CSV table of N, CA and C in Angstrom, one decimal:
chain,number,residue,atom,x,y,z
A,4,MET,N,20.6,14.2,-0.1
A,4,MET,CA,20.5,12.9,-0.6
A,4,MET,C,21.1,11.9,0.4
A,5,LYS,N,22.1,12.3,1.1
A,5,LYS,CA,22.7,11.4,2.1
A,5,LYS,C,21.7,11.1,3.2
A,6,LYS,N,20.9,12.1,3.6
A,6,LYS,CA,19.9,11.8,4.7
A,6,LYS,C,18.9,10.8,4.2
A,7,HIS,N,18.5,10.9,2.9
A,7,HIS,CA,17.5,9.9,2.3
A,7,HIS,C,18.0,8.5,2.5
A,8,TYR,N,19.3,8.3,2.2
A,8,TYR,CA,19.9,6.9,2.3
A,8,TYR,C,19.9,6.5,3.7
A,9,VAL,N,20.3,7.3,4.6
A,9,VAL,CA,20.3,7.0,6.0
A,9,VAL,C,19.0,6.6,6.5
A,10,PHE,N,17.9,7.4,6.1
A,10,PHE,CA,16.6,7.1,6.5
A,10,PHE,C,16.2,5.7,6.0
A,11,LEU,N,16.4,5.5,4.7
A,11,LEU,CA,16.1,4.2,4.0
A,11,LEU,C,16.8,3.0,4.7
A,12,LEU,N,18.0,3.2,5.1
A,12,LEU,CA,18.7,2.2,5.8
A,12,LEU,C,18.1,1.9,7.2
A,13,LEU,N,17.7,3.0,7.9
A,13,LEU,CA,17.0,2.8,9.2
A,13,LEU,C,15.7,2.1,9.0
A,14,VAL,N,14.9,2.4,8.0
A,14,VAL,CA,13.7,1.7,7.8
A,14,VAL,C,13.9,0.3,7.4
A,15,LEU,N,14.9,0.0,6.6
A,15,LEU,CA,15.2,-1.3,6.2
A,15,LEU,C,15.7,-2.1,7.4
A,16,ALA,N,16.5,-1.6,8.2
A,16,ALA,CA,17.0,-2.3,9.4
A,16,ALA,C,15.9,-2.6,10.4
A,17,GLY,N,15.0,-1.6,10.6
A,17,GLY,CA,13.8,-1.8,11.4
A,17,GLY,C,12.9,-2.9,10.9
A,18,SER,N,12.6,-2.9,9.6
A,18,SER,CA,11.7,-3.9,9.0
A,18,SER,C,12.4,-5.3,9.1
A,19,LEU,N,13.6,-5.4,8.7
A,19,LEU,CA,14.3,-6.7,8.8
A,19,LEU,C,14.4,-7.2,10.2
A,20,SER,N,14.7,-6.3,11.1
A,20,SER,CA,14.8,-6.8,12.5
A,20,SER,C,13.5,-7.3,13.1
A,21,SER,N,12.3,-6.6,12.7
A,21,SER,CA,11.1,-7.1,13.2
A,21,SER,C,10.7,-8.5,12.5
A,22,LEU,N,11.0,-8.6,11.2
A,22,LEU,CA,10.8,-9.9,10.5
A,22,LEU,C,11.7,-11.0,11.1
A,23,ALA,N,12.9,-10.6,11.4
A,23,ALA,CA,13.8,-11.6,12.1
A,23,ALA,C,13.3,-12.0,13.4
A,24,SER,N,12.7,-11.1,14.1
A,24,SER,CA,12.1,-11.4,15.5
A,24,SER,C,11.0,-12.4,15.3
A,25,MET,N,10.1,-12.2,14.2
A,25,MET,CA,9.1,-13.1,14.0
A,25,MET,C,9.6,-14.5,13.6
A,26,ALA,N,10.8,-14.5,13.0
A,26,ALA,CA,11.4,-15.7,12.6
A,26,ALA,C,12.2,-16.3,13.8
A,27,GLN,N,11.8,-16.0,15.0
A,27,GLN,CA,12.4,-16.5,16.2
A,27,GLN,C,13.9,-16.2,16.3
A,28,ASN,N,14.3,-15.0,15.8
A,28,ASN,CA,15.7,-14.6,15.8
A,28,ASN,C,16.6,-15.6,15.0
A,29,ALA,N,16.0,-16.2,14.0
A,29,ALA,CA,16.7,-17.2,13.2
A,29,ALA,C,17.8,-16.4,12.4
A,30,PRO,N,18.9,-17.1,12.0
A,30,PRO,CA,19.9,-16.4,11.2
A,30,PRO,C,19.3,-16.0,9.8
A,31,MET,N,19.7,-14.8,9.3
A,31,MET,CA,19.3,-14.3,8.1
A,31,MET,C,20.5,-14.0,7.2
A,32,ILE,N,20.4,-14.3,6.0
A,32,ILE,CA,21.5,-14.0,5.1
A,32,ILE,C,21.0,-13.4,3.8
A,33,PRO,N,21.9,-12.8,3.0
A,33,PRO,CA,21.4,-12.3,1.7
A,33,PRO,C,20.9,-13.5,0.9
A,34,ASN,N,19.9,-13.2,0.1
A,34,ASN,CA,19.3,-14.3,-0.7
A,34,ASN,C,20.1,-14.5,-2.0
A,35,PRO,N,20.5,-15.8,-2.2
A,35,PRO,CA,21.3,-16.1,-3.4
A,35,PRO,C,20.5,-15.9,-4.7
A,36,ASN,N,19.1,-15.9,-4.6
A,36,ASN,CA,18.2,-15.8,-5.7
A,36,ASN,C,17.6,-14.4,-5.7
A,37,ALA,N,18.3,-13.4,-5.1
A,37,ALA,CA,17.8,-12.1,-4.9
A,37,ALA,C,17.3,-11.4,-6.2
A,38,GLN,N,18.1,-11.4,-7.2
A,38,GLN,CA,17.7,-10.7,-8.5
A,38,GLN,C,16.5,-11.3,-9.1
A,39,ARG,N,16.4,-12.6,-9.2
A,39,ARG,CA,15.3,-13.3,-9.7
A,39,ARG,C,14.0,-13.1,-8.9
A,40,ASN,N,14.2,-13.2,-7.6
A,40,ASN,CA,13.0,-13.0,-6.7
A,40,ASN,C,12.5,-11.5,-6.7
A,41,ILE,N,13.4,-10.6,-6.7
A,41,ILE,CA,13.0,-9.2,-6.8
A,41,ILE,C,12.3,-8.9,-8.1
A,42,LYS,N,12.8,-9.4,-9.2
A,42,LYS,CA,12.1,-9.3,-10.5
A,42,LYS,C,10.7,-9.9,-10.4
A,43,LEU,N,10.5,-11.1,-9.9
A,43,LEU,CA,9.2,-11.7,-9.8
A,43,LEU,C,8.3,-10.9,-9.0
A,44,VAL,N,8.7,-10.4,-7.8
A,44,VAL,CA,7.8,-9.7,-6.9
A,44,VAL,C,7.5,-8.3,-7.5
A,45,SER,N,8.5,-7.7,-8.1
A,45,SER,CA,8.3,-6.4,-8.7
A,45,SER,C,7.3,-6.5,-9.9
A,46,ASP,N,7.5,-7.5,-10.7
A,46,ASP,CA,6.5,-7.7,-11.8
A,46,ASP,C,5.1,-7.9,-11.3
A,47,PHE,N,5.0,-8.7,-10.2
A,47,PHE,CA,3.6,-8.9,-9.7
A,47,PHE,C,3.0,-7.6,-9.2
A,48,VAL,N,3.8,-6.9,-8.4
A,48,VAL,CA,3.2,-5.6,-7.8
A,48,VAL,C,2.9,-4.6,-8.9
A,49,LYS,N,3.7,-4.5,-9.9
A,49,LYS,CA,3.4,-3.6,-11.0
A,49,LYS,C,2.1,-4.1,-11.8
A,50,ALA,N,2.0,-5.4,-12.0
A,50,ALA,CA,0.9,-5.9,-12.8
A,50,ALA,C,-0.4,-5.7,-12.0
A,51,ILE,N,-0.4,-5.9,-10.7
A,51,ILE,CA,-1.6,-5.8,-9.9
A,51,ILE,C,-2.0,-4.3,-9.6
A,52,THR,N,-1.0,-3.5,-9.3
A,52,THR,CA,-1.3,-2.1,-8.9
A,52,THR,C,-1.3,-1.1,-10.0
A,53,VAL,N,-0.5,-1.2,-11.0
A,53,VAL,CA,-0.4,-0.2,-12.0
A,53,VAL,C,-1.1,-0.5,-13.3
A,54,THR,N,-0.7,-1.6,-13.9
A,54,THR,CA,-1.2,-2.0,-15.3
A,54,THR,C,-2.5,-2.7,-15.3
A,55,GLY,N,-2.9,-3.3,-14.1
A,55,GLY,CA,-4.1,-4.0,-14.1
A,55,GLY,C,-4.1,-5.4,-14.8
A,56,GLU,N,-2.9,-5.9,-15.1
A,56,GLU,CA,-2.8,-7.1,-15.8
A,56,GLU,C,-2.9,-8.3,-14.8
A,57,GLN,N,-4.2,-8.6,-14.5
A,57,GLN,CA,-4.4,-9.6,-13.5
A,57,GLN,C,-4.1,-11.0,-14.0
A,58,ASP,N,-4.2,-11.3,-15.3
A,58,ASP,CA,-3.8,-12.6,-15.8
A,58,ASP,C,-2.3,-12.8,-15.6
A,59,LYS,N,-1.5,-11.8,-15.9
A,59,LYS,CA,-0.1,-11.9,-15.7
A,59,LYS,C,0.2,-12.0,-14.2
A,60,ALA,N,-0.4,-11.2,-13.3
A,60,ALA,CA,-0.2,-11.3,-11.9
A,60,ALA,C,-0.5,-12.7,-11.4
A,61,CYS,N,-1.6,-13.3,-11.8
A,61,CYS,CA,-1.9,-14.7,-11.3
A,61,CYS,C,-0.9,-15.7,-11.7
A,62,LEU,N,-0.2,-15.5,-12.8
A,62,LEU,CA,0.8,-16.5,-13.3
A,62,LEU,C,2.0,-16.5,-12.3
A,63,LEU,N,2.2,-15.4,-11.6
A,63,LEU,CA,3.3,-15.2,-10.7
A,63,LEU,C,3.0,-15.7,-9.3
A,64,LEU,N,1.8,-16.2,-9.1
A,64,LEU,CA,1.4,-16.7,-7.7
A,64,LEU,C,1.3,-18.2,-7.7
A,65,SER,N,1.7,-18.8,-6.5
A,65,SER,CA,1.5,-20.2,-6.3
A,65,SER,C,0.0,-20.4,-6.1
A,66,PRO,N,-0.5,-21.6,-6.5
A,66,PRO,CA,-1.9,-22.0,-6.3
A,66,PRO,C,-2.3,-21.9,-4.9
A,67,SER,N,-1.4,-22.0,-4.0
A,67,SER,CA,-1.7,-21.9,-2.5
A,67,SER,C,-1.6,-20.5,-1.9
A,68,TYR,N,-1.4,-19.6,-2.8
A,68,TYR,CA,-1.1,-18.2,-2.4
A,68,TYR,C,-2.2,-17.7,-1.4
A,69,VAL,N,-1.7,-16.9,-0.4
A,69,VAL,CA,-2.6,-16.2,0.6
A,69,VAL,C,-2.0,-14.9,0.8
A,70,ALA,N,-2.8,-13.8,0.6
A,70,ALA,CA,-2.4,-12.4,0.9
A,70,ALA,C,-2.9,-12.1,2.3
A,71,HIS,N,-2.1,-11.3,3.0
A,71,HIS,CA,-2.4,-10.9,4.3
A,71,HIS,C,-2.4,-9.4,4.4
A,72,GLY,N,-3.3,-8.9,5.1
A,72,GLY,CA,-3.3,-7.4,5.4
A,72,GLY,C,-2.5,-7.2,6.6
A,73,SER,N,-2.8,-6.2,7.4
A,73,SER,CA,-2.0,-5.9,8.5
A,73,SER,C,-2.2,-6.7,9.7
A,74,SER,N,-3.1,-7.6,9.7
A,74,SER,CA,-3.3,-8.6,10.8
A,74,SER,C,-3.4,-10.0,10.1
A,75,TRP,N,-3.1,-11.0,10.9
A,75,TRP,CA,-3.2,-12.4,10.4
A,75,TRP,C,-4.6,-12.7,10.0
A,76,ALA,N,-5.6,-12.1,10.6
A,76,ALA,CA,-7.0,-12.4,10.3
A,76,ALA,C,-7.4,-11.8,8.9
A,77,ASP,N,-6.7,-10.8,8.4
A,77,ASP,CA,-7.0,-10.2,7.1
A,77,ASP,C,-6.3,-11.0,6.0
A,78,SER,N,-6.9,-12.0,5.5
A,78,SER,CA,-6.3,-12.8,4.5
A,78,SER,C,-7.2,-13.0,3.3
A,79,ALA,N,-6.6,-13.3,2.1
A,79,ALA,CA,-7.4,-13.4,0.9
A,79,ALA,C,-6.7,-14.4,0.0
A,80,THR,N,-7.5,-15.2,-0.8
A,80,THR,CA,-7.0,-16.1,-1.8
A,80,THR,C,-6.7,-15.3,-3.0
A,81,ILE,N,-6.2,-16.0,-4.1
A,81,ILE,CA,-5.9,-15.4,-5.3
A,81,ILE,C,-7.2,-14.7,-5.9
A,82,GLU,N,-8.3,-15.5,-5.9
A,82,GLU,CA,-9.6,-14.9,-6.4
A,82,GLU,C,-10.1,-13.7,-5.6
A,83,GLN,N,-10.0,-13.7,-4.3
A,83,GLN,CA,-10.4,-12.6,-3.5
A,83,GLN,C,-9.5,-11.4,-3.8
A,84,THR,N,-8.2,-11.6,-3.9
A,84,THR,CA,-7.3,-10.6,-4.1
A,84,THR,C,-7.6,-9.9,-5.5
A,85,MET,N,-7.8,-10.7,-6.5
A,85,MET,CA,-8.1,-10.1,-7.8
A,85,MET,C,-9.4,-9.3,-7.8
A,86,LYS,N,-10.4,-9.9,-7.1
A,86,LYS,CA,-11.7,-9.2,-7.0
A,86,LYS,C,-11.5,-7.9,-6.3
A,87,ASN,N,-10.8,-7.8,-5.2
A,87,ASN,CA,-10.5,-6.6,-4.5
A,87,ASN,C,-9.9,-5.5,-5.4
A,88,TRP,N,-8.9,-6.0,-6.2
A,88,TRP,CA,-8.2,-5.0,-7.1
A,88,TRP,C,-9.1,-4.6,-8.2
A,89,GLN,N,-10.0,-5.4,-8.7
A,89,GLN,CA,-11.0,-5.0,-9.7
A,89,GLN,C,-11.9,-3.9,-9.2
A,90,MET,N,-12.3,-4.1,-7.9
A,90,MET,CA,-13.1,-3.0,-7.3
A,90,MET,C,-12.3,-1.7,-7.1
A,91,ALA,N,-11.0,-1.8,-6.8
A,91,ALA,CA,-10.2,-0.6,-6.6
A,91,ALA,C,-10.0,0.1,-7.9
A,92,TYR,N,-9.8,-0.7,-9.0
A,92,TYR,CA,-9.6,-0.1,-10.3
A,92,TYR,C,-10.7,0.8,-10.7
A,93,LYS,N,-12.0,0.5,-10.3
A,93,LYS,CA,-13.1,1.3,-10.7
A,93,LYS,C,-13.1,2.7,-10.1
A,94,ASN,N,-12.4,2.8,-9.0
A,94,ASN,CA,-12.3,4.2,-8.4
A,94,ASN,C,-10.9,4.8,-8.5
A,95,GLN,N,-10.0,4.2,-9.3
A,95,GLN,CA,-8.7,4.8,-9.4
A,95,GLN,C,-8.3,5.0,-10.9
A,96,MET,N,-7.6,6.1,-11.1
A,96,MET,CA,-7.0,6.3,-12.4
A,96,MET,C,-5.6,6.9,-12.2
A,97,ASN,N,-4.8,6.9,-13.2
A,97,ASN,CA,-3.4,7.5,-13.1
A,97,ASN,C,-2.6,6.8,-12.0
A,98,ARG,N,-2.7,5.5,-11.9
A,98,ARG,CA,-2.0,4.7,-10.9
A,98,ARG,C,-0.5,4.7,-11.1
A,99,LYS,N,0.2,4.9,-10.0
A,99,LYS,CA,1.7,4.9,-10.1
A,99,LYS,C,2.2,4.1,-8.8
A,100,ASN,N,3.3,3.4,-8.9
A,100,ASN,CA,3.8,2.7,-7.8
A,100,ASN,C,5.3,2.8,-7.9
A,101,GLU,N,6.0,3.5,-7.0
A,101,GLU,CA,7.4,3.6,-7.0
A,101,GLU,C,7.9,2.9,-5.7
A,102,PHE,N,8.9,2.0,-5.9
A,102,PHE,CA,9.4,1.3,-4.7
A,102,PHE,C,10.9,0.9,-4.8
A,103,SER,N,11.4,0.6,-3.7
A,103,SER,CA,12.8,0.0,-3.6
A,103,SER,C,12.6,-1.4,-3.1
A,104,ALA,N,13.5,-2.3,-3.4
A,104,ALA,CA,13.3,-3.7,-3.0
A,104,ALA,C,14.6,-4.3,-2.4
A,105,HIS,N,14.4,-5.2,-1.6
A,105,HIS,CA,15.5,-6.0,-1.0
A,105,HIS,C,15.1,-7.4,-0.8
A,106,SER,N,16.0,-8.3,-0.9
A,106,SER,CA,15.7,-9.8,-0.7
A,106,SER,C,16.6,-10.4,0.3
A,107,PHE,N,16.1,-11.3,1.1
A,107,PHE,CA,16.9,-12.0,2.1
A,107,PHE,C,16.4,-13.4,2.3
A,108,ARG,N,17.2,-14.2,3.0
A,108,ARG,CA,16.8,-15.6,3.3
A,108,ARG,C,16.9,-15.8,4.8
A,109,ILE,N,15.8,-16.3,5.3
A,109,ILE,CA,15.8,-16.7,6.7
A,109,ILE,C,16.0,-18.2,6.8
A,110,LEU,N,17.0,-18.6,7.6
A,110,LEU,CA,17.5,-20.0,7.5
A,110,LEU,C,16.8,-21.0,8.3
A,111,SER,N,16.0,-20.6,9.3
A,111,SER,CA,15.3,-21.6,10.1
A,111,SER,C,14.1,-20.9,10.8
A,112,GLY,N,13.3,-21.7,11.5
A,112,GLY,CA,12.1,-21.2,12.2
A,112,GLY,C,10.9,-21.1,11.3
A,113,ALA,N,9.9,-20.5,11.9
A,113,ALA,CA,8.6,-20.4,11.3
A,113,ALA,C,8.6,-19.6,10.0
A,114,MET,N,9.5,-18.7,9.9
A,114,MET,CA,9.6,-17.8,8.7
A,114,MET,C,10.7,-18.2,7.7
A,115,LYS,N,11.2,-19.4,7.8
A,115,LYS,CA,12.2,-19.9,7.0
A,115,LYS,C,11.9,-19.8,5.5
A,116,GLY,N,12.8,-19.3,4.7
A,116,GLY,CA,12.6,-19.2,3.3
A,116,GLY,C,13.2,-17.9,2.7
A,117,ASP,N,12.8,-17.7,1.4
A,117,ASP,CA,13.3,-16.6,0.7
A,117,ASP,C,12.2,-15.5,0.7
A,118,TRP,N,12.6,-14.3,0.9
A,118,TRP,CA,11.7,-13.1,1.1
A,118,TRP,C,12.1,-12.0,0.3
A,119,VAL,N,11.2,-11.1,-0.2
A,119,VAL,CA,11.4,-9.9,-0.8
A,119,VAL,C,10.6,-8.8,-0.1
A,120,GLY,N,11.2,-7.7,0.2
A,120,GLY,CA,10.6,-6.6,0.8
A,120,GLY,C,10.6,-5.4,-0.1
A,121,LEU,N,9.4,-4.8,-0.2
A,121,LEU,CA,9.3,-3.5,-1.0
A,121,LEU,C,9.0,-2.4,-0.1
A,122,TRP,N,9.6,-1.2,-0.3
A,122,TRP,CA,9.2,0.0,0.5
A,122,TRP,C,8.9,1.0,-0.6
A,123,GLY,N,7.6,1.4,-0.6
A,123,GLY,CA,7.3,2.3,-1.7
A,123,GLY,C,6.2,3.3,-1.4
A,124,THR,N,5.8,4.0,-2.5
A,124,THR,CA,4.7,4.9,-2.5
A,124,THR,C,3.7,4.6,-3.6
A,125,TYR,N,2.5,4.4,-3.2
A,125,TYR,CA,1.4,4.1,-4.2
A,125,TYR,C,0.6,5.4,-4.4
A,126,SER,N,0.3,5.8,-5.6
A,126,SER,CA,-0.4,7.0,-5.9
A,126,SER,C,-1.4,6.8,-7.0
A,127,TYR,N,-2.5,7.5,-6.9
A,127,TYR,CA,-3.6,7.4,-7.9
A,127,TYR,C,-4.5,8.6,-7.8
A,128,THR,N,-5.3,8.8,-8.7
A,128,THR,CA,-6.4,9.9,-8.7
A,128,THR,C,-7.7,9.2,-8.4
A,129,ASP,N,-8.4,9.6,-7.3
A,129,ASP,CA,-9.7,9.0,-7.0
A,129,ASP,C,-10.7,9.5,-8.0
A,130,VAL,N,-11.3,8.6,-8.7
A,130,VAL,CA,-12.3,8.9,-9.8
A,130,VAL,C,-13.5,9.6,-9.2
A,131,ARG,N,-13.9,9.3,-8.0
A,131,ARG,CA,-15.1,9.9,-7.4
A,131,ARG,C,-14.9,11.3,-7.0
A,132,THR,N,-13.7,11.7,-6.6
A,132,THR,CA,-13.5,13.0,-6.0
A,132,THR,C,-12.5,13.8,-6.9
A,133,GLY,N,-11.8,13.2,-7.7
A,133,GLY,CA,-10.7,13.9,-8.5
A,133,GLY,C,-9.5,14.2,-7.7
A,134,LYS,N,-9.5,13.7,-6.5
A,134,LYS,CA,-8.3,14.0,-5.6
A,134,LYS,C,-7.2,13.1,-5.8
A,135,ALA,N,-6.0,13.6,-5.7
A,135,ALA,CA,-4.8,12.8,-5.8
A,135,ALA,C,-4.5,12.2,-4.5
A,136,ILE,N,-4.3,10.9,-4.5
A,136,ILE,CA,-4.1,10.1,-3.2
A,136,ILE,C,-2.7,9.5,-3.4
A,137,SER,N,-1.9,9.6,-2.3
A,137,SER,CA,-0.6,9.1,-2.3
A,137,SER,C,-0.2,8.6,-0.9
A,138,PHE,N,0.3,7.4,-0.7
A,138,PHE,CA,0.6,6.9,0.6
A,138,PHE,C,1.8,5.9,0.6
A,139,PRO,N,2.6,5.9,1.6
A,139,PRO,CA,3.7,4.9,1.7
A,139,PRO,C,3.1,3.6,2.1
A,140,TYR,N,3.9,2.5,1.8
A,140,TYR,CA,3.5,1.2,2.2
A,140,TYR,C,4.7,0.3,2.3
A,141,GLN,N,4.6,-0.8,2.9
A,141,GLN,CA,5.6,-1.8,3.0
A,141,GLN,C,5.0,-3.1,2.6
A,142,TYR,N,5.6,-3.9,1.7
A,142,TYR,CA,5.1,-5.1,1.2
A,142,TYR,C,6.2,-6.2,1.3
A,143,THR,N,5.8,-7.3,1.9
A,143,THR,CA,6.8,-8.4,2.0
A,143,THR,C,6.2,-9.7,1.5
A,144,ALA,N,6.9,-10.3,0.6
A,144,ALA,CA,6.4,-11.5,-0.1
A,144,ALA,C,7.4,-12.7,0.1
A,145,LYS,N,6.8,-13.9,0.3
A,145,LYS,CA,7.6,-15.1,0.4
A,145,LYS,C,7.6,-15.8,-0.9
A,146,VAL,N,8.8,-16.2,-1.4
A,146,VAL,CA,8.9,-16.8,-2.7
A,146,VAL,C,9.4,-18.2,-2.6
A,147,VAL,N,8.7,-19.2,-3.2
A,147,VAL,CA,9.0,-20.6,-3.2
A,147,VAL,C,8.9,-21.1,-4.7
A,148,GLU,N,10.0,-21.7,-5.2
A,148,GLU,CA,10.0,-22.2,-6.5
A,148,GLU,C,9.5,-21.2,-7.6
A,149,ASN,N,10.0,-20.0,-7.4
A,149,ASN,CA,9.8,-18.9,-8.4
A,149,ASN,C,8.3,-18.5,-8.5
A,150,LYS,N,7.6,-18.6,-7.4
A,150,LYS,CA,6.2,-18.2,-7.2
A,150,LYS,C,6.0,-17.5,-5.9
A,151,ILE,N,5.1,-16.6,-5.8
A,151,ILE,CA,4.8,-15.9,-4.5
A,151,ILE,C,3.8,-16.8,-3.8
A,152,VAL,N,4.1,-17.2,-2.6
A,152,VAL,CA,3.2,-18.1,-1.9
A,152,VAL,C,2.4,-17.3,-0.8
A,153,SER,N,2.9,-16.3,-0.3
A,153,SER,CA,2.2,-15.4,0.6
A,153,SER,C,2.8,-14.0,0.6
A,154,ASP,N,2.0,-13.1,1.1
A,154,ASP,CA,2.5,-11.7,1.2
A,154,ASP,C,1.8,-11.0,2.3
A,155,ARG,N,2.4,-9.9,2.7
A,155,ARG,CA,1.8,-9.1,3.7
A,155,ARG,C,2.0,-7.6,3.3
A,156,THR,N,1.0,-6.8,3.4
A,156,THR,CA,1.1,-5.4,3.1
A,156,THR,C,0.7,-4.5,4.3
A,157,TYR,N,1.5,-3.5,4.5
A,157,TYR,CA,1.3,-2.6,5.6
A,157,TYR,C,1.1,-1.2,5.1
A,158,PHE,N,0.0,-0.5,5.4
A,158,PHE,CA,-0.1,0.9,5.1
A,158,PHE,C,-1.2,1.5,6.0
A,159,ASP,N,-1.2,2.8,6.1
A,159,ASP,CA,-2.2,3.5,7.0
A,159,ASP,C,-3.4,3.8,6.1
A,160,GLN,N,-4.5,3.2,6.4
A,160,GLN,CA,-5.7,3.5,5.6
A,160,GLN,C,-6.4,4.8,6.0
A,161,LEU,N,-6.2,5.3,7.2
A,161,LEU,CA,-6.9,6.5,7.7
A,161,LEU,C,-6.8,7.7,6.8
A,162,PRO,N,-5.6,8.1,6.4
A,162,PRO,CA,-5.5,9.3,5.5
A,162,PRO,C,-6.1,9.1,4.2
A,163,ILE,N,-6.1,7.9,3.7
A,163,ILE,CA,-6.8,7.6,2.4
A,163,ILE,C,-8.3,7.8,2.5
A,164,LEU,N,-8.9,7.2,3.6
A,164,LEU,CA,-10.3,7.3,3.8
A,164,LEU,C,-10.8,8.7,4.0
A,165,THR,N,-10.0,9.4,4.8
A,165,THR,CA,-10.5,10.8,5.1
A,165,THR,C,-10.3,11.7,3.8
A,166,GLU,N,-9.3,11.4,3.0
A,166,GLU,CA,-9.1,12.2,1.8
A,166,GLU,C,-10.2,12.0,0.8
A,167,VAL,N,-10.8,10.8,0.8
A,167,VAL,CA,-12.0,10.5,-0.2
A,167,VAL,C,-13.3,10.8,0.5
A,168,GLY,N,-13.3,11.4,1.7
A,168,GLY,CA,-14.6,11.9,2.3
A,168,GLY,C,-15.1,11.2,3.5
A,169,PHE,N,-14.5,10.1,3.9
A,169,PHE,CA,-15.0,9.5,5.2
A,169,PHE,C,-14.8,10.4,6.3
A,170,LYS,N,-15.7,10.3,7.3
A,170,LYS,CA,-15.6,11.1,8.5
A,170,LYS,C,-15.3,10.2,9.7
A,171,ILE,N,-14.5,10.7,10.7
A,171,ILE,CA,-14.3,10.0,11.9
A,171,ILE,C,-15.2,10.6,12.9
A,172,LEU,N,-16.0,9.7,13.6
A,172,LEU,CA,-16.9,10.1,14.6
A,172,LEU,C,-16.4,9.7,16.0
A,173,PRO,N,-16.4,10.6,17.0
A,173,PRO,CA,-16.0,10.2,18.3
A,173,PRO,C,-17.0,9.1,18.8
A,174,PRO,N,-16.5,8.3,19.7
A,174,PRO,CA,-17.4,7.2,20.3
A,174,PRO,C,-18.6,7.9,20.9
A,175,GLY,N,-19.8,7.3,20.6
A,175,GLY,CA,-21.0,7.8,21.2
A,175,GLY,C,-21.7,8.9,20.4
A,176,GLU,N,-21.0,9.5,19.4
A,176,GLU,CA,-21.7,10.6,18.6
A,176,GLU,C,-22.7,10.0,17.6
A,177,ALA,N,-23.8,10.6,17.6
A,177,ALA,CA,-24.9,10.1,16.7
A,177,ALA,C,-24.5,10.2,15.2
A,178,ARG,N,-24.9,9.2,14.5
A,178,ARG,CA,-24.6,9.2,13.0
A,178,ARG,C,-25.7,9.9,12.3
A,179,LYS,N,-25.3,10.7,11.3
A,179,LYS,CA,-26.3,11.5,10.6
A,179,LYS,C,-26.6,10.8,9.3
């Protein structure tokens, strides 16, 4: 158990230090609204990933909300995000999402504001193959006036795609 906590602390430290670096090494403090913001973000993530309550999820987002994938070019509006999840629901059943959360405030710079970070594991059964899929992820959301204004999700798509049957072809190999 002790090793688990040490690992979680190392992951947390690494994630926060990289976000702080993005914030131009701006001072970071505990978020005075931490409990409220963690509940908001947790409710959103559960609504969108597990229960499929998209109406509830939308109420927790700012009208200017933008979701980001693992690069700045991978972005989506509220409507696009909901459509993407509707498509995912068609191929998933038995969805589960377990995570730990932390909240912090960046005091200045480009990343100034209140943030919530989740470190978790998302699991489901693929309807097409019957295979159980499980993968770790990291999700970070910025909260303004009790609404999520932006977020970023990091996870490795390769194991998921290969588990559901996608094949990796070496460069130059003919496609069949």
